[in-house]
């Protein structure tokens, strides 16, 4: 570590298929670093970010992770949006004995003592979302996603929840991560053939914008068959016309127009720094919190040794823009708030449901959790 400053690595893409969402995360990380430095740094030393643009390419994520850990001698890294990015960075973090802060909502079913997960695992949004969709729209689901680990695992969870409630997944379709307009034709055909009650989309980035455009230009009606999508965030919504997204739904811990003093303060600081039109996603809010949590742990540890930092982070709480959050000491995920929003005619997210309390990260769906949805009883003949 250079004398007089704490170096931290940052890996979010400014270019590529999910650049919109990743740039929002990058901006939030930089904002938190600037806030910490302008109030004196940590133990009198500033944080210094070393960041690379991996262009949403998992091999580039891996290459830059190695560069950060090996050549830049960084021990702490914030980064990754797509789970395919995290899956190639984490083994390097483990090999070099570093620490990764991953802020994006994801599929769950993972744990590393060298990772802190700041976004929602599937149990923290899929459970409430599936319940809401079944109650409001019906039980015939059509699932679409980009072809990689997060959409496939997330859809597996949604399918199980739909089947538990006696519903049916009428079709499940994947498009390439770098999808083109033609890839969405088969999705539109399937929607027209099956006439589902609701569509759940985990298509990411530019593909998500294209999916909503295709749905709209095919004359399909969001009031009859809404698309519920975690991946149609403020970053993607900002790039399409309001009528393309009006009536559709999403689930997140944080929305830009959340009416809490901490949220208003965070949003005002972000817009002042990056411009009124710069979108703020729930993953951006998560990395903003993670940088502040890291700084608190660093002040307690007095050293950026990853194991010491991890020890101080376990159980730590933070008054986040979304509400007070807590790092689960057992699985390194975060107790988060869960919200569902509908996009209005002006392209704004209107919250239609929120959890009464923080939701614990039940990463492996070991216990029943969520808003009243219960896992099936263990089978009596189950001998594992
Ligand atoms: C994601 O791949 N976790 C969005």
Short mmCIF file of N, CA, C and O in Angstrom, two decimals, residues 224-277:
data_model
loop_
_atom_site.label_atom_id
_atom_site.label_comp_id
_atom_site.label_asym_id
_atom_site.label_seq_id
_atom_site.Cartn_x
_atom_site.Cartn_y
_atom_site.Cartn_z
N UNK A 224 -52.69 -5.96 -19.21
CA UNK A 224 -53.20 -7.34 -19.24
C UNK A 224 -52.10 -8.33 -18.86
O UNK A 224 -52.33 -9.27 -18.10
N UNK A 225 -50.91 -8.14 -19.43
CA UNK A 225 -49.79 -9.08 -19.20
C UNK A 225 -48.54 -8.28 -18.89
O UNK A 225 -47.74 -7.99 -19.78
N UNK A 226 -48.34 -7.89 -17.62
CA UNK A 226 -47.15 -7.09 -17.32
C UNK A 226 -45.88 -7.94 -17.33
O UNK A 226 -45.92 -9.15 -17.10
N UNK A 227 -44.78 -7.26 -17.62
CA UNK A 227 -43.47 -7.89 -17.45
C UNK A 227 -42.96 -7.46 -16.08
O UNK A 227 -42.92 -6.25 -15.78
N UNK A 228 -42.61 -8.41 -15.24
CA UNK A 228 -41.98 -8.11 -13.95
C UNK A 228 -40.49 -8.41 -14.12
O UNK A 228 -40.13 -9.53 -14.48
N UNK A 229 -39.65 -7.40 -13.90
CA UNK A 229 -38.24 -7.58 -14.22
C UNK A 229 -37.33 -6.86 -13.24
O UNK A 229 -37.41 -5.64 -13.10
N UNK A 230 -36.45 -7.61 -12.58
CA UNK A 230 -35.45 -7.00 -11.70
C UNK A 230 -34.42 -6.23 -12.50
O UNK A 230 -33.72 -5.38 -11.96
N UNK A 231 -34.30 -6.59 -13.78
CA UNK A 231 -33.21 -6.05 -14.59
C UNK A 231 -33.66 -4.86 -15.44
O UNK A 231 -32.89 -4.39 -16.26
N UNK A 232 -34.90 -4.41 -15.24
CA UNK A 232 -35.34 -3.17 -15.89
C UNK A 232 -35.29 -2.10 -14.81
O UNK A 232 -36.30 -1.74 -14.20
N UNK A 233 -34.10 -1.62 -14.54
CA UNK A 233 -33.87 -0.68 -13.43
C UNK A 233 -33.92 0.76 -13.96
O UNK A 233 -34.09 0.99 -15.16
N UNK A 234 -33.65 1.70 -13.06
CA UNK A 234 -33.59 3.11 -13.46
C UNK A 234 -32.64 3.29 -14.65
O UNK A 234 -32.86 4.15 -15.51
N UNK A 235 -31.56 2.48 -14.71
CA UNK A 235 -30.55 2.66 -15.77
C UNK A 235 -31.10 2.30 -17.14
O UNK A 235 -30.80 2.96 -18.13
N UNK A 236 -31.91 1.23 -17.23
CA UNK A 236 -32.46 0.81 -18.52
C UNK A 236 -33.70 1.64 -18.86
O UNK A 236 -33.89 2.02 -20.02
N UNK A 237 -34.53 1.91 -17.84
CA UNK A 237 -35.75 2.70 -18.07
C UNK A 237 -35.40 4.08 -18.65
O UNK A 237 -36.10 4.61 -19.52
N UNK A 238 -34.25 4.63 -18.20
CA UNK A 238 -33.84 5.97 -18.66
C UNK A 238 -33.59 5.99 -20.17
O UNK A 238 -33.61 7.06 -20.78
N UNK A 239 -33.38 4.83 -20.78
CA UNK A 239 -33.00 4.80 -22.20
C UNK A 239 -34.18 4.55 -23.15
O UNK A 239 -33.98 4.50 -24.36
N UNK A 240 -35.38 4.33 -22.60
CA UNK A 240 -36.53 4.08 -23.49
C UNK A 240 -37.63 5.11 -23.20
O UNK A 240 -37.63 5.76 -22.16
N UNK A 241 -38.57 5.20 -24.13
CA UNK A 241 -39.68 6.15 -23.93
C UNK A 241 -40.59 5.67 -22.81
O UNK A 241 -40.79 4.45 -22.65
N UNK A 242 -41.18 6.59 -22.03
CA UNK A 242 -42.04 6.17 -20.90
C UNK A 242 -43.15 5.21 -21.33
O UNK A 242 -43.46 4.26 -20.59
N UNK A 243 -43.75 5.43 -22.53
CA UNK A 243 -44.87 4.54 -22.91
C UNK A 243 -44.43 3.09 -23.14
O UNK A 243 -45.24 2.17 -23.10
N UNK A 244 -43.12 2.89 -23.36
CA UNK A 244 -42.61 1.53 -23.58
C UNK A 244 -42.60 0.73 -22.27
O UNK A 244 -42.74 -0.49 -22.28
N UNK A 245 -42.43 1.41 -21.15
CA UNK A 245 -42.29 0.72 -19.87
C UNK A 245 -43.49 0.90 -18.93
O UNK A 245 -43.58 0.21 -17.91
N UNK A 246 -44.39 1.81 -19.27
CA UNK A 246 -45.51 2.10 -18.38
C UNK A 246 -46.33 0.84 -18.09
O UNK A 246 -46.65 0.08 -19.00
N UNK A 247 -46.65 0.64 -16.82
CA UNK A 247 -47.49 -0.49 -16.43
C UNK A 247 -46.71 -1.74 -16.05
O UNK A 247 -47.26 -2.67 -15.46
N UNK A 248 -45.43 -1.79 -16.38
CA UNK A 248 -44.63 -2.98 -16.03
C UNK A 248 -44.12 -2.84 -14.58
O UNK A 248 -44.26 -1.79 -13.95
N UNK A 249 -43.55 -3.92 -14.07
CA UNK A 249 -43.23 -4.00 -12.63
C UNK A 249 -41.78 -4.39 -12.39
O UNK A 249 -41.15 -5.02 -13.24
N UNK A 250 -41.29 -4.02 -11.22
CA UNK A 250 -39.97 -4.50 -10.82
C UNK A 250 -39.91 -4.65 -9.30
O UNK A 250 -40.80 -4.18 -8.60
N UNK A 251 -38.87 -5.31 -8.85
CA UNK A 251 -38.66 -5.48 -7.41
C UNK A 251 -37.23 -5.08 -7.09
O UNK A 251 -36.30 -5.45 -7.82
N UNK A 252 -37.05 -4.29 -6.04
CA UNK A 252 -35.70 -3.85 -5.65
C UNK A 252 -35.74 -3.41 -4.18
O UNK A 252 -36.81 -3.20 -3.61
N UNK A 253 -34.57 -3.23 -3.60
CA UNK A 253 -34.48 -2.75 -2.22
C UNK A 253 -34.64 -1.24 -2.15
O UNK A 253 -35.07 -0.69 -1.14
N UNK A 254 -34.22 -0.60 -3.23
CA UNK A 254 -34.17 0.87 -3.25
C UNK A 254 -34.69 1.35 -4.60
O UNK A 254 -34.44 0.73 -5.63
N UNK A 255 -35.43 2.46 -4.57
CA UNK A 255 -35.80 3.14 -5.81
C UNK A 255 -35.39 4.61 -5.67
O UNK A 255 -35.41 5.17 -4.57
N UNK A 256 -35.05 5.20 -6.81
CA UNK A 256 -34.52 6.56 -6.82
C UNK A 256 -35.44 7.56 -6.14
O UNK A 256 -34.99 8.53 -5.54
N UNK A 257 -36.77 7.33 -6.24
CA UNK A 257 -37.70 8.32 -5.68
C UNK A 257 -38.23 7.89 -4.30
O UNK A 257 -39.27 8.35 -3.87
N UNK A 258 -37.47 7.03 -3.61
CA UNK A 258 -37.88 6.58 -2.28
C UNK A 258 -37.95 7.77 -1.33
O UNK A 258 -37.02 8.59 -1.28
N UNK A 259 -39.05 7.83 -0.55
CA UNK A 259 -39.26 9.01 0.28
C UNK A 259 -38.78 8.78 1.71
O UNK A 259 -39.56 8.55 2.61
N UNK A 260 -37.47 8.81 1.88
CA UNK A 260 -36.85 8.73 3.21
C UNK A 260 -35.76 9.80 3.24
O UNK A 260 -35.12 10.05 2.21
N UNK A 261 -35.48 10.41 4.40
CA UNK A 261 -34.46 11.47 4.43
C UNK A 261 -33.11 10.97 3.91
O UNK A 261 -32.45 11.67 3.14
N UNK A 262 -32.71 9.74 4.29
CA UNK A 262 -31.41 9.21 3.86
C UNK A 262 -31.38 9.01 2.35
O UNK A 262 -30.35 9.19 1.70
N UNK A 263 -32.53 8.60 1.78
CA UNK A 263 -32.61 8.40 0.34
C UNK A 263 -32.53 9.74 -0.39
O UNK A 263 -31.81 9.89 -1.38
N UNK A 264 -33.27 10.72 0.13
CA UNK A 264 -33.28 12.04 -0.53
C UNK A 264 -31.87 12.66 -0.51
O UNK A 264 -31.42 13.23 -1.49
N UNK A 265 -31.19 12.49 0.63
CA UNK A 265 -29.83 13.05 0.76
C UNK A 265 -28.88 12.37 -0.25
O UNK A 265 -28.12 13.02 -0.95
N UNK A 266 -28.96 11.04 -0.33
CA UNK A 266 -28.10 10.27 -1.24
C UNK A 266 -28.39 10.65 -2.70
O UNK A 266 -27.47 10.93 -3.48
N UNK A 267 -29.66 10.71 -3.06
CA UNK A 267 -30.04 11.02 -4.44
C UNK A 267 -29.58 12.44 -4.81
O UNK A 267 -29.02 12.66 -5.90
N UNK A 268 -29.77 13.40 -3.88
CA UNK A 268 -29.36 14.78 -4.18
C UNK A 268 -27.85 14.85 -4.39
O UNK A 268 -27.37 15.51 -5.33
N UNK A 269 -27.09 14.17 -3.55
CA UNK A 269 -25.61 14.21 -3.68
C UNK A 269 -25.18 13.56 -4.99
O UNK A 269 -24.28 14.06 -5.68
N UNK A 270 -25.83 12.45 -5.35
CA UNK A 270 -25.48 11.73 -6.58
C UNK A 270 -25.77 12.60 -7.81
O UNK A 270 -24.94 12.72 -8.71
N UNK A 271 -26.95 13.23 -7.83
CA UNK A 271 -27.35 14.03 -8.99
C UNK A 271 -26.48 15.29 -9.10
O UNK A 271 -26.14 15.73 -10.18
N UNK A 272 -26.14 15.84 -7.95
CA UNK A 272 -25.26 17.02 -7.94
C UNK A 272 -23.90 16.66 -8.54
O UNK A 272 -23.32 17.41 -9.31
N UNK A 273 -23.43 15.47 -8.24
CA UNK A 273 -22.09 15.06 -8.69
C UNK A 273 -22.08 14.58 -10.15
O UNK A 273 -21.14 14.87 -10.90
N UNK A 274 -23.13 13.82 -10.54
CA UNK A 274 -23.09 13.16 -11.86
C UNK A 274 -24.13 13.69 -12.85
O UNK A 274 -24.18 13.23 -13.98
N UNK A 275 -24.98 14.62 -12.43
CA UNK A 275 -25.97 15.21 -13.34
C UNK A 275 -27.37 14.71 -13.05
O UNK A 275 -27.56 13.57 -12.62
N UNK A 276 -28.36 15.58 -13.32
CA UNK A 276 -29.75 15.27 -12.98
C UNK A 276 -30.24 14.01 -13.70
O UNK A 276 -31.08 13.27 -13.18
N UNK A 277 -29.70 13.74 -14.88
CA UNK A 277 -30.18 12.59 -15.65
C UNK A 277 -29.44 11.30 -15.35
O UNK A 277 -29.75 10.26 -15.94
#
